[in-house]
Amino acid sequence: MSPHVRQSARYRWLPLLAVAICLCAPLGCALFPAMDSSQTTSANRPILPPLQASPDSIQLDIFLLERPADDHLLCREVWKDVDEIGAIPDSELRGSLRTNGFQVGVVPSNPPPSIQKLLGMRAEISSEVSDDSKPLMGNHHFLSPGGQLEVETGITHQQCRFTVREKGRIKTLDFERARGVMRVRATRLQEGWVRVDFQPEIHHGEPGMMRYAALEREFGYRGGQNIDVRHALKFSVNMNLGNLTLISCTSDDQDTVGDCFFGYTEQSTKKQRVLVVRAVDSSSLRQSHGR
């Protein structure tokens, strides 16, 4: 076939091609659909939906409050209304905790007036709160079965010396850049009841890289500081949903593990913090996941 004939054949297809393009034009949106604006993401919205807590998780509200260490409310009134025996039925463990500077107790979901005053529930009890006190600082946490949480008291001691008293033996420890950490676990016991385990730890030294280390009955990655685990001072509290657990240090001992956790001096004034843990009914959370 000559070049002239081949060129004429190509030109013969041009009208048919034009007709095909015109027919496809109305279908263009179907063939190449535009992206729905509702499916696009903007800088103001996350690409992924927020993480949801596990339906079988246990909700703990964990707060810290602070008052002067010599405050009469903290030293005397509050601990008269706190059930220390109900929190730690084991008298030997309770005595060991007390000897090492820890106070632990539980109160019902409707706290007595002294606890309401400590927590700053001014709407329920009209009383003056010291200007030196600080309000509750904390957050909500959801622990899955077998999960754990590190709760810090927010106090770092550049130099820390305290005496450990365990099984009749006395040992003095010195740490630098020390901070108290409670390793918390929660277990659902039965309807309306949970057990919360508290493991006191002293994290100390210069921060470093995460390292693989021995945990309780398992191995895992731990924080970069050195960790002194006080195994003999581990305790558990059985809590009814809505109850409060209060943990602090004794006011009369200044060289104890508990004082390292909850006491510090600021501008020549000794301050003391209280850890408040509340178990919350998470049934509404489970129902929302079931829908």
PDB file of C-alpha atoms in Angstrom:
ATOM      1  CA  MET A   1       0.000   0.000   0.000  1.00  0.00           C
ATOM      2  CA  SER A   2       1.399   3.390  -0.943  1.00  0.00           C
ATOM      3  CA  PRO A   3       2.068   6.075   1.664  1.00  0.00           C
ATOM      4  CA  HIS A   4      -0.698   8.206   0.150  1.00  0.00           C
ATOM      5  CA  VAL A   5      -3.268   5.428   0.613  1.00  0.00           C
ATOM      6  CA  ARG A   6      -2.183   4.773   4.263  1.00  0.00           C
ATOM      7  CA  GLN A   7      -2.506   8.490   5.100  1.00  0.00           C
ATOM      8  CA  SER A   8      -6.016   8.598   3.563  1.00  0.00           C
ATOM      9  CA  ALA A   9      -7.032   5.600   5.711  1.00  0.00           C
ATOM     10  CA  ARG A  10      -5.941   7.335   8.900  1.00  0.00           C
ATOM     11  CA  TYR A  11      -7.882  10.480   8.060  1.00  0.00           C
ATOM     12  CA  ARG A  12     -10.975   8.339   7.408  1.00  0.00           C
ATOM     13  CA  TRP A  13     -11.043   7.347  11.159  1.00  0.00           C
ATOM     14  CA  LEU A  14     -10.916  10.924  12.499  1.00  0.00           C
ATOM     15  CA  PRO A  15     -14.694  11.609  12.253  1.00  0.00           C
ATOM     16  CA  LEU A  16     -15.467   8.350  14.073  1.00  0.00           C
ATOM     17  CA  LEU A  17     -13.014   9.232  16.847  1.00  0.00           C
ATOM     18  CA  ALA A  18     -14.621  12.659  17.283  1.00  0.00           C
ATOM     19  CA  VAL A  19     -18.077  11.082  17.590  1.00  0.00           C
ATOM     20  CA  ALA A  20     -16.799   8.629  20.243  1.00  0.00           C
ATOM     21  CA  ILE A  21     -15.305  11.480  22.333  1.00  0.00           C
ATOM     22  CA  CYS A  22     -18.590  13.399  22.204  1.00  0.00           C
ATOM     23  CA  LEU A  23     -20.531  10.344  23.387  1.00  0.00           C
ATOM     24  CA  CYS A  24     -18.173   9.751  26.297  1.00  0.00           C
ATOM     25  CA  ALA A  25     -18.204  13.349  27.487  1.00  0.00           C
ATOM     26  CA  PRO A  26     -21.495  13.050  29.489  1.00  0.00           C
ATOM     27  CA  LEU A  27     -20.105   9.907  31.120  1.00  0.00           C
ATOM     28  CA  GLY A  28     -16.898  11.549  32.172  1.00  0.00           C
ATOM     29  CA  CYS A  29     -17.970  11.904  35.795  1.00  0.00           C
ATOM     30  CA  ALA A  30     -18.818   8.225  35.950  1.00  0.00           C
ATOM     31  CA  LEU A  31     -15.600   7.093  34.357  1.00  0.00           C
ATOM     32  CA  PHE A  32     -13.379   9.394  36.430  1.00  0.00           C
ATOM     33  CA  PRO A  33     -15.406  10.315  39.540  1.00  0.00           C
ATOM     34  CA  ALA A  34     -14.273  13.375  41.428  1.00  0.00           C
ATOM     35  CA  MET A  35     -13.201  12.826  45.049  1.00  0.00           C
ATOM     36  CA  ASP A  36     -15.998  13.586  47.469  1.00  0.00           C
ATOM     37  CA  SER A  37     -15.119  16.612  49.556  1.00  0.00           C
ATOM     38  CA  SER A  38     -16.512  14.827  52.596  1.00  0.00           C
ATOM     39  CA  GLN A  39     -13.846  12.134  52.171  1.00  0.00           C
ATOM     40  CA  THR A  40     -10.926  14.518  52.080  1.00  0.00           C
ATOM     41  CA  THR A  41      -8.972  15.386  55.204  1.00  0.00           C
ATOM     42  CA  SER A  42      -7.892  18.788  56.311  1.00  0.00           C
ATOM     43  CA  ALA A  43      -5.207  20.033  58.618  1.00  0.00           C
ATOM     44  CA  ASN A  44      -7.872  20.518  61.304  1.00  0.00           C
ATOM     45  CA  ARG A  45      -9.020  16.884  61.345  1.00  0.00           C
ATOM     46  CA  PRO A  46      -7.009  13.730  62.064  1.00  0.00           C
ATOM     47  CA  ILE A  47      -6.655  11.216  59.262  1.00  0.00           C
ATOM     48  CA  LEU A  48      -7.272   8.294  61.632  1.00  0.00           C
ATOM     49  CA  PRO A  49     -10.171   8.099  64.101  1.00  0.00           C
ATOM     50  CA  PRO A  50      -9.271   8.446  67.783  1.00  0.00           C
ATOM     51  CA  LEU A  51      -8.288   5.288  69.631  1.00  0.00           C
ATOM     52  CA  GLN A  52     -11.062   3.665  71.650  1.00  0.00           C
ATOM     53  CA  ALA A  53     -10.570   1.937  74.967  1.00  0.00           C
ATOM     54  CA  SER A  54     -11.110  -1.796  75.155  1.00  0.00           C
ATOM     55  CA  PRO A  55     -14.679  -2.759  76.152  1.00  0.00           C
ATOM     56  CA  ASP A  56     -13.362  -4.856  79.053  1.00  0.00           C
ATOM     57  CA  SER A  57     -10.960  -2.202  80.322  1.00  0.00           C
ATOM     58  CA  ILE A  58     -11.118  -0.793  83.847  1.00  0.00           C
ATOM     59  CA  GLN A  59     -11.377   2.953  84.280  1.00  0.00           C
ATOM     60  CA  LEU A  60      -9.311   4.560  87.021  1.00  0.00           C
ATOM     61  CA  ASP A  61      -9.432   8.247  87.846  1.00  0.00           C
ATOM     62  CA  ILE A  62      -6.023   9.156  89.260  1.00  0.00           C
ATOM     63  CA  PHE A  63      -5.356  12.540  90.852  1.00  0.00           C
ATOM     64  CA  LEU A  64      -2.696  14.290  92.908  1.00  0.00           C
ATOM     65  CA  LEU A  65      -3.270  17.071  95.392  1.00  0.00           C
ATOM     66  CA  GLU A  66      -0.871  18.995  97.584  1.00  0.00           C
ATOM     67  CA  ARG A  67      -0.980  20.786 100.932  1.00  0.00           C
ATOM     68  CA  PRO A  68       1.552  22.021 103.497  1.00  0.00           C
ATOM     69  CA  ALA A  69       2.959  19.057 105.411  1.00  0.00           C
ATOM     70  CA  ASP A  70       1.944  20.568 108.766  1.00  0.00           C
ATOM     71  CA  ASP A  71      -1.618  21.292 107.680  1.00  0.00           C
ATOM     72  CA  HIS A  72      -3.916  20.084 110.474  1.00  0.00           C
ATOM     73  CA  LEU A  73      -6.458  18.741 107.981  1.00  0.00           C
ATOM     74  CA  LEU A  74      -3.885  16.525 106.300  1.00  0.00           C
ATOM     75  CA  CYS A  75      -2.075  15.523 109.494  1.00  0.00           C
ATOM     76  CA  ARG A  76      -5.014  14.745 111.762  1.00  0.00           C
ATOM     77  CA  GLU A  77      -8.564  15.131 110.484  1.00  0.00           C
ATOM     78  CA  VAL A  78      -8.390  13.213 107.210  1.00  0.00           C
ATOM     79  CA  TRP A  79      -6.790  10.017 108.468  1.00  0.00           C
ATOM     80  CA  LYS A  80      -9.350   9.742 111.262  1.00  0.00           C
ATOM     81  CA  ASP A  81     -11.996   9.228 108.565  1.00  0.00           C
ATOM     82  CA  VAL A  82      -9.948   6.958 106.286  1.00  0.00           C
ATOM     83  CA  ASP A  83     -10.292   3.191 106.640  1.00  0.00           C
ATOM     84  CA  GLU A  84      -6.689   1.955 106.739  1.00  0.00           C
ATOM     85  CA  ILE A  85      -7.548  -1.535 108.008  1.00  0.00           C
ATOM     86  CA  GLY A  86     -10.105  -2.085 105.255  1.00  0.00           C
ATOM     87  CA  ALA A  87      -7.558  -0.999 102.657  1.00  0.00           C
ATOM     88  CA  ILE A  88      -4.755  -3.264 103.944  1.00  0.00           C
ATOM     89  CA  PRO A  89      -6.230  -6.097 106.061  1.00  0.00           C
ATOM     90  CA  ASP A  90      -2.784  -7.706 106.512  1.00  0.00           C
ATOM     91  CA  SER A  91      -1.561  -6.126 109.750  1.00  0.00           C
ATOM     92  CA  GLU A  92       2.070  -7.049 109.068  1.00  0.00           C
ATOM     93  CA  LEU A  93       2.057  -5.408 105.633  1.00  0.00           C
ATOM     94  CA  ARG A  94       0.167  -2.422 106.970  1.00  0.00           C
ATOM     95  CA  GLY A  95       2.762  -2.016 109.718  1.00  0.00           C
ATOM     96  CA  SER A  96       5.625  -2.328 107.224  1.00  0.00           C
ATOM     97  CA  LEU A  97       4.100   0.341 105.012  1.00  0.00           C
ATOM     98  CA  ARG A  98       3.644   2.622 108.008  1.00  0.00           C
ATOM     99  CA  THR A  99       7.206   2.020 109.210  1.00  0.00           C
ATOM    100  CA  ASN A 100       8.479   2.977 105.758  1.00  0.00           C
ATOM    101  CA  GLY A 101       6.439   6.151 105.678  1.00  0.00           C
ATOM    102  CA  PHE A 102       3.334   5.172 103.672  1.00  0.00           C
ATOM    103  CA  GLN A 103      -0.275   5.792 104.645  1.00  0.00           C
ATOM    104  CA  VAL A 104      -2.991   3.973 102.684  1.00  0.00           C
ATOM    105  CA  GLY A 105      -6.733   4.077 103.208  1.00  0.00           C
ATOM    106  CA  VAL A 106     -10.094   3.870 101.458  1.00  0.00           C
ATOM    107  CA  VAL A 107     -13.183   6.038 101.728  1.00  0.00           C
ATOM    108  CA  PRO A 108     -16.691   5.487 100.291  1.00  0.00           C
ATOM    109  CA  SER A 109     -18.017   7.165  97.176  1.00  0.00           C
ATOM    110  CA  ASN A 110     -19.778   9.686  99.430  1.00  0.00           C
ATOM    111  CA  PRO A 111     -16.734  10.942 101.387  1.00  0.00           C
ATOM    112  CA  PRO A 112     -16.958  12.303 104.937  1.00  0.00           C
ATOM    113  CA  PRO A 113     -16.639  16.095 105.406  1.00  0.00           C
ATOM    114  CA  SER A 114     -12.891  16.058 106.048  1.00  0.00           C
ATOM    115  CA  ILE A 115     -12.237  14.208 102.772  1.00  0.00           C
ATOM    116  CA  GLN A 116     -14.565  16.533 100.903  1.00  0.00           C
ATOM    117  CA  LYS A 117     -12.627  19.467 102.271  1.00  0.00           C
ATOM    118  CA  LEU A 118      -9.308  17.891 101.309  1.00  0.00           C
ATOM    119  CA  LEU A 119     -10.553  17.283  97.776  1.00  0.00           C
ATOM    120  CA  GLY A 120     -11.897  20.809  97.515  1.00  0.00           C
ATOM    121  CA  MET A 121     -15.564  19.857  97.193  1.00  0.00           C
ATOM    122  CA  ARG A 122     -16.686  23.355  98.128  1.00  0.00           C
ATOM    123  CA  ALA A 123     -20.148  22.833  96.693  1.00  0.00           C
ATOM    124  CA  GLU A 124     -20.777  20.084  99.269  1.00  0.00           C
ATOM    125  CA  ILE A 125     -19.024  21.545 102.276  1.00  0.00           C
ATOM    126  CA  SER A 126     -18.532  25.235 102.953  1.00  0.00           C
ATOM    127  CA  SER A 127     -15.115  25.650 104.498  1.00  0.00           C
ATOM    128  CA  GLU A 128     -12.002  27.618 103.799  1.00  0.00           C
ATOM    129  CA  VAL A 129      -9.205  25.972 101.848  1.00  0.00           C
ATOM    130  CA  SER A 130      -5.630  27.013 102.586  1.00  0.00           C
ATOM    131  CA  ASP A 131      -4.041  29.390 100.113  1.00  0.00           C
ATOM    132  CA  ASP A 132      -1.008  27.079 100.091  1.00  0.00           C
ATOM    133  CA  SER A 133      -3.004  24.113  98.861  1.00  0.00           C
ATOM    134  CA  LYS A 134      -3.139  23.084  95.218  1.00  0.00           C
ATOM    135  CA  PRO A 135      -6.203  21.701  93.401  1.00  0.00           C
ATOM    136  CA  LEU A 136      -6.545  18.210  92.037  1.00  0.00           C
ATOM    137  CA  MET A 137      -4.263  17.383  89.113  1.00  0.00           C
ATOM    138  CA  GLY A 138      -4.936  14.200  87.214  1.00  0.00           C
ATOM    139  CA  ASN A 139      -6.620  12.320  84.424  1.00  0.00           C
ATOM    140  CA  HIS A 140      -8.747   9.320  83.461  1.00  0.00           C
ATOM    141  CA  HIS A 141      -6.986   6.077  82.589  1.00  0.00           C
ATOM    142  CA  PHE A 142      -8.289   2.857  81.044  1.00  0.00           C
ATOM    143  CA  LEU A 143      -6.372  -0.309  81.904  1.00  0.00           C
ATOM    144  CA  SER A 144      -6.940  -3.421  79.848  1.00  0.00           C
ATOM    145  CA  PRO A 145      -6.738  -6.807  81.621  1.00  0.00           C
ATOM    146  CA  GLY A 146      -3.091  -7.434  82.438  1.00  0.00           C
ATOM    147  CA  GLY A 147      -2.129  -3.885  81.562  1.00  0.00           C
ATOM    148  CA  GLN A 148      -0.120  -1.613  83.828  1.00  0.00           C
ATOM    149  CA  LEU A 149       0.394   2.077  84.344  1.00  0.00           C
ATOM    150  CA  GLU A 150       3.236   4.164  85.773  1.00  0.00           C
ATOM    151  CA  VAL A 151       1.907   6.849  88.104  1.00  0.00           C
ATOM    152  CA  GLU A 152       4.401   9.529  89.112  1.00  0.00           C
ATOM    153  CA  THR A 153       4.028  11.771  92.127  1.00  0.00           C
ATOM    154  CA  GLY A 154       5.650  14.595  90.176  1.00  0.00           C
ATOM    155  CA  ILE A 155       8.492  15.133  92.669  1.00  0.00           C
ATOM    156  CA  THR A 156      12.165  14.838  91.687  1.00  0.00           C
ATOM    157  CA  HIS A 157      14.872  14.951  94.362  1.00  0.00           C
ATOM    158  CA  GLN A 158      18.306  15.959  93.177  1.00  0.00           C
ATOM    159  CA  GLN A 159      19.706  14.208  96.251  1.00  0.00           C
ATOM    160  CA  CYS A 160      17.635  11.664  98.131  1.00  0.00           C
ATOM    161  CA  ARG A 161      18.572   9.635 101.220  1.00  0.00           C
ATOM    162  CA  PHE A 162      16.097   7.410 103.017  1.00  0.00           C
ATOM    163  CA  THR A 163      16.062   4.441 105.359  1.00  0.00           C
ATOM    164  CA  VAL A 164      14.425   1.150 104.397  1.00  0.00           C
ATOM    165  CA  ARG A 165      13.102  -1.012 107.228  1.00  0.00           C
ATOM    166  CA  GLU A 166      12.188  -4.542 106.169  1.00  0.00           C
ATOM    167  CA  LYS A 167      11.957  -7.677 108.334  1.00  0.00           C
ATOM    168  CA  GLY A 168      13.945  -6.174 111.160  1.00  0.00           C
ATOM    169  CA  ARG A 169      16.753  -4.974 108.924  1.00  0.00           C
ATOM    170  CA  ILE A 170      17.604  -1.312 108.395  1.00  0.00           C
ATOM    171  CA  LYS A 171      19.366  -0.051 105.283  1.00  0.00           C
ATOM    172  CA  THR A 172      20.121   3.491 104.156  1.00  0.00           C
ATOM    173  CA  LEU A 173      20.008   4.252 100.444  1.00  0.00           C
ATOM    174  CA  ASP A 174      21.309   7.297  98.575  1.00  0.00           C
ATOM    175  CA  PHE A 175      20.028   8.234  95.131  1.00  0.00           C
ATOM    176  CA  GLU A 176      20.496  11.146  92.759  1.00  0.00           C
ATOM    177  CA  ARG A 177      17.724  12.572  90.609  1.00  0.00           C
ATOM    178  CA  ALA A 178      15.230  10.299  92.337  1.00  0.00           C
ATOM    179  CA  ARG A 179      11.487  10.251  91.722  1.00  0.00           C
ATOM    180  CA  GLY A 180       8.773   8.037  93.132  1.00  0.00           C
ATOM    181  CA  VAL A 181       6.688   5.939  90.735  1.00  0.00           C
ATOM    182  CA  MET A 182       3.735   3.692  91.533  1.00  0.00           C
ATOM    183  CA  ARG A 183       3.334   0.850  89.054  1.00  0.00           C
ATOM    184  CA  VAL A 184      -0.419   0.233  88.960  1.00  0.00           C
ATOM    185  CA  ARG A 185      -2.364  -2.805  87.763  1.00  0.00           C
ATOM    186  CA  ALA A 186      -6.122  -3.357  87.940  1.00  0.00           C
ATOM    187  CA  THR A 187      -8.109  -6.602  87.929  1.00  0.00           C
ATOM    188  CA  ARG A 188     -11.863  -7.009  87.778  1.00  0.00           C
ATOM    189  CA  LEU A 189     -12.966  -9.265  90.648  1.00  0.00           C
ATOM    190  CA  GLN A 190     -16.723  -9.425  90.296  1.00  0.00           C
ATOM    191  CA  GLU A 191     -19.565  -7.136  89.409  1.00  0.00           C
ATOM    192  CA  GLY A 192     -18.876  -3.789  91.085  1.00  0.00           C
ATOM    193  CA  TRP A 193     -15.443  -4.717  92.510  1.00  0.00           C
ATOM    194  CA  VAL A 194     -11.865  -4.322  91.283  1.00  0.00           C
ATOM    195  CA  ARG A 195      -8.459  -5.001  92.794  1.00  0.00           C
ATOM    196  CA  VAL A 196      -5.789  -2.366  92.266  1.00  0.00           C
ATOM    197  CA  ASP A 197      -2.147  -3.392  92.794  1.00  0.00           C
ATOM    198  CA  PHE A 198       0.455  -0.773  93.722  1.00  0.00           C
ATOM    199  CA  GLN A 199       4.189  -1.456  93.344  1.00  0.00           C
ATOM    200  CA  PRO A 200       6.419   1.365  94.714  1.00  0.00           C
ATOM    201  CA  GLU A 201       9.542   2.063  92.644  1.00  0.00           C
ATOM    202  CA  ILE A 202      12.337   4.613  92.880  1.00  0.00           C
ATOM    203  CA  HIS A 203      13.522   5.774  89.459  1.00  0.00           C
ATOM    204  CA  HIS A 204      16.906   7.434  89.803  1.00  0.00           C
ATOM    205  CA  GLY A 205      20.030   8.531  87.971  1.00  0.00           C
ATOM    206  CA  GLU A 206      20.513  10.219  84.627  1.00  0.00           C
ATOM    207  CA  PRO A 207      17.906   9.398  81.972  1.00  0.00           C
ATOM    208  CA  GLY A 208      19.147   7.025  79.313  1.00  0.00           C
ATOM    209  CA  MET A 209      17.863   4.809  76.550  1.00  0.00           C
ATOM    210  CA  MET A 210      14.987   2.376  77.044  1.00  0.00           C
ATOM    211  CA  ARG A 211      16.313  -1.023  78.049  1.00  0.00           C
ATOM    212  CA  TYR A 212      14.998  -4.566  78.244  1.00  0.00           C
ATOM    213  CA  ALA A 213      14.724  -5.494  81.908  1.00  0.00           C
ATOM    214  CA  ALA A 214      12.954  -7.822  84.320  1.00  0.00           C
ATOM    215  CA  LEU A 215       9.462  -6.767  85.286  1.00  0.00           C
ATOM    216  CA  GLU A 216       7.170  -8.517  87.704  1.00  0.00           C
ATOM    217  CA  ARG A 217       6.867 -12.122  86.418  1.00  0.00           C
ATOM    218  CA  GLU A 218       7.853 -10.997  82.929  1.00  0.00           C
ATOM    219  CA  PHE A 219      10.351  -9.060  80.852  1.00  0.00           C
ATOM    220  CA  GLY A 220       9.819  -5.802  79.001  1.00  0.00           C
ATOM    221  CA  TYR A 221      11.176  -2.380  78.153  1.00  0.00           C
ATOM    222  CA  ARG A 222      11.653   0.013  81.044  1.00  0.00           C
ATOM    223  CA  GLY A 223      12.414   3.695  81.321  1.00  0.00           C
ATOM    224  CA  GLY A 224      15.919   4.995  80.840  1.00  0.00           C
ATOM    225  CA  GLN A 225      16.664   5.623  84.545  1.00  0.00           C
ATOM    226  CA  ASN A 226      17.831   3.024  87.024  1.00  0.00           C
ATOM    227  CA  ILE A 227      14.930   1.472  88.933  1.00  0.00           C
ATOM    228  CA  ASP A 228      14.881   0.362  92.545  1.00  0.00           C
ATOM    229  CA  VAL A 229      11.794  -1.829  93.015  1.00  0.00           C
ATOM    230  CA  ARG A 230      10.547  -2.081  96.602  1.00  0.00           C
ATOM    231  CA  HIS A 231       9.014  -5.562  96.297  1.00  0.00           C
ATOM    232  CA  ALA A 232       8.358  -5.909 100.035  1.00  0.00           C
ATOM    233  CA  LEU A 233       6.188  -2.763  99.967  1.00  0.00           C
ATOM    234  CA  LYS A 234       3.858  -3.898  97.200  1.00  0.00           C
ATOM    235  CA  PHE A 235       0.204  -3.760  98.289  1.00  0.00           C
ATOM    236  CA  SER A 236      -3.248  -4.303  96.809  1.00  0.00           C
ATOM    237  CA  VAL A 237      -6.554  -2.615  97.575  1.00  0.00           C
ATOM    238  CA  ASN A 238      -9.966  -4.131  96.831  1.00  0.00           C
ATOM    239  CA  MET A 239     -12.235  -1.285  95.781  1.00  0.00           C
ATOM    240  CA  ASN A 240     -15.937  -1.029  95.209  1.00  0.00           C
ATOM    241  CA  LEU A 241     -16.699   1.070  92.147  1.00  0.00           C
ATOM    242  CA  GLY A 242     -16.847   4.715  93.181  1.00  0.00           C
ATOM    243  CA  ASN A 243     -14.662   4.280  96.255  1.00  0.00           C
ATOM    244  CA  LEU A 244     -11.516   6.349  96.723  1.00  0.00           C
ATOM    245  CA  THR A 245      -8.074   5.113  97.740  1.00  0.00           C
ATOM    246  CA  LEU A 246      -5.790   7.703  99.371  1.00  0.00           C
ATOM    247  CA  ILE A 247      -2.011   7.161  99.468  1.00  0.00           C
ATOM    248  CA  SER A 248       0.449   9.566 101.064  1.00  0.00           C
ATOM    249  CA  CYS A 249       3.349   9.693 103.487  1.00  0.00           C
ATOM    250  CA  THR A 250       3.305   9.959 107.252  1.00  0.00           C
ATOM    251  CA  SER A 251       3.974  13.441 108.552  1.00  0.00           C
ATOM    252  CA  ASP A 252       6.339  12.518 111.391  1.00  0.00           C
ATOM    253  CA  ASP A 253       9.106  10.636 109.500  1.00  0.00           C
ATOM    254  CA  GLN A 254      11.372  12.558 107.138  1.00  0.00           C
ATOM    255  CA  ASP A 255      13.822   9.875 105.978  1.00  0.00           C
ATOM    256  CA  THR A 256      11.469   7.191 104.658  1.00  0.00           C
ATOM    257  CA  VAL A 257      10.549   5.795 101.261  1.00  0.00           C
ATOM    258  CA  GLY A 258       7.098   7.340 101.607  1.00  0.00           C
ATOM    259  CA  ASP A 259       8.608  10.762 102.228  1.00  0.00           C
ATOM    260  CA  CYS A 260      10.719  10.351  99.073  1.00  0.00           C
ATOM    261  CA  PHE A 261       7.487   9.706  97.167  1.00  0.00           C
ATOM    262  CA  PHE A 262       5.195  12.362  98.569  1.00  0.00           C
ATOM    263  CA  GLY A 263       7.230  14.968 100.469  1.00  0.00           C
ATOM    264  CA  TYR A 264       9.477  17.808  99.360  1.00  0.00           C
ATOM    265  CA  THR A 265      10.623  21.235 100.503  1.00  0.00           C
ATOM    266  CA  GLU A 266       9.929  24.410  98.574  1.00  0.00           C
ATOM    267  CA  GLN A 267      11.177  27.803  99.791  1.00  0.00           C
ATOM    268  CA  SER A 268      11.825  26.416 103.281  1.00  0.00           C
ATOM    269  CA  THR A 269       8.275  25.063 103.470  1.00  0.00           C
ATOM    270  CA  LYS A 270       7.652  21.312 103.604  1.00  0.00           C
ATOM    271  CA  LYS A 271       4.926  20.209 101.177  1.00  0.00           C
ATOM    272  CA  GLN A 272       3.103  16.898 101.004  1.00  0.00           C
ATOM    273  CA  ARG A 273       1.181  15.311  98.158  1.00  0.00           C
ATOM    274  CA  VAL A 274      -1.660  12.811  98.228  1.00  0.00           C
ATOM    275  CA  LEU A 275      -2.408  10.289  95.500  1.00  0.00           C
ATOM    276  CA  VAL A 276      -6.132   9.706  95.002  1.00  0.00           C
ATOM    277  CA  VAL A 277      -7.367   6.738  92.951  1.00  0.00           C
ATOM    278  CA  ARG A 278     -11.013   6.131  92.129  1.00  0.00           C
ATOM    279  CA  ALA A 279     -12.424   3.092  90.348  1.00  0.00           C
ATOM    280  CA  VAL A 280     -15.192   4.123  87.961  1.00  0.00           C
ATOM    281  CA  ASP A 281     -18.013   2.062  86.496  1.00  0.00           C
ATOM    282  CA  SER A 282     -17.144   1.633  82.817  1.00  0.00           C
ATOM    283  CA  SER A 283     -20.371  -0.168  81.849  1.00  0.00           C
ATOM    284  CA  SER A 284     -21.397   2.772  79.690  1.00  0.00           C
ATOM    285  CA  LEU A 285     -18.120   2.396  77.834  1.00  0.00           C
ATOM    286  CA  ARG A 286     -18.788  -1.310  77.212  1.00  0.00           C
ATOM    287  CA  GLN A 287     -22.343  -0.552  76.035  1.00  0.00           C
ATOM    288  CA  SER A 288     -21.096   2.051  73.572  1.00  0.00           C
ATOM    289  CA  HIS A 289     -18.746  -0.533  72.051  1.00  0.00           C
ATOM    290  CA  GLY A 290     -21.561  -3.053  71.828  1.00  0.00           C
ATOM    291  CA  ARG A 291     -23.703  -0.819  69.637  1.00  0.00           C
TER     292      ARG A 291
END
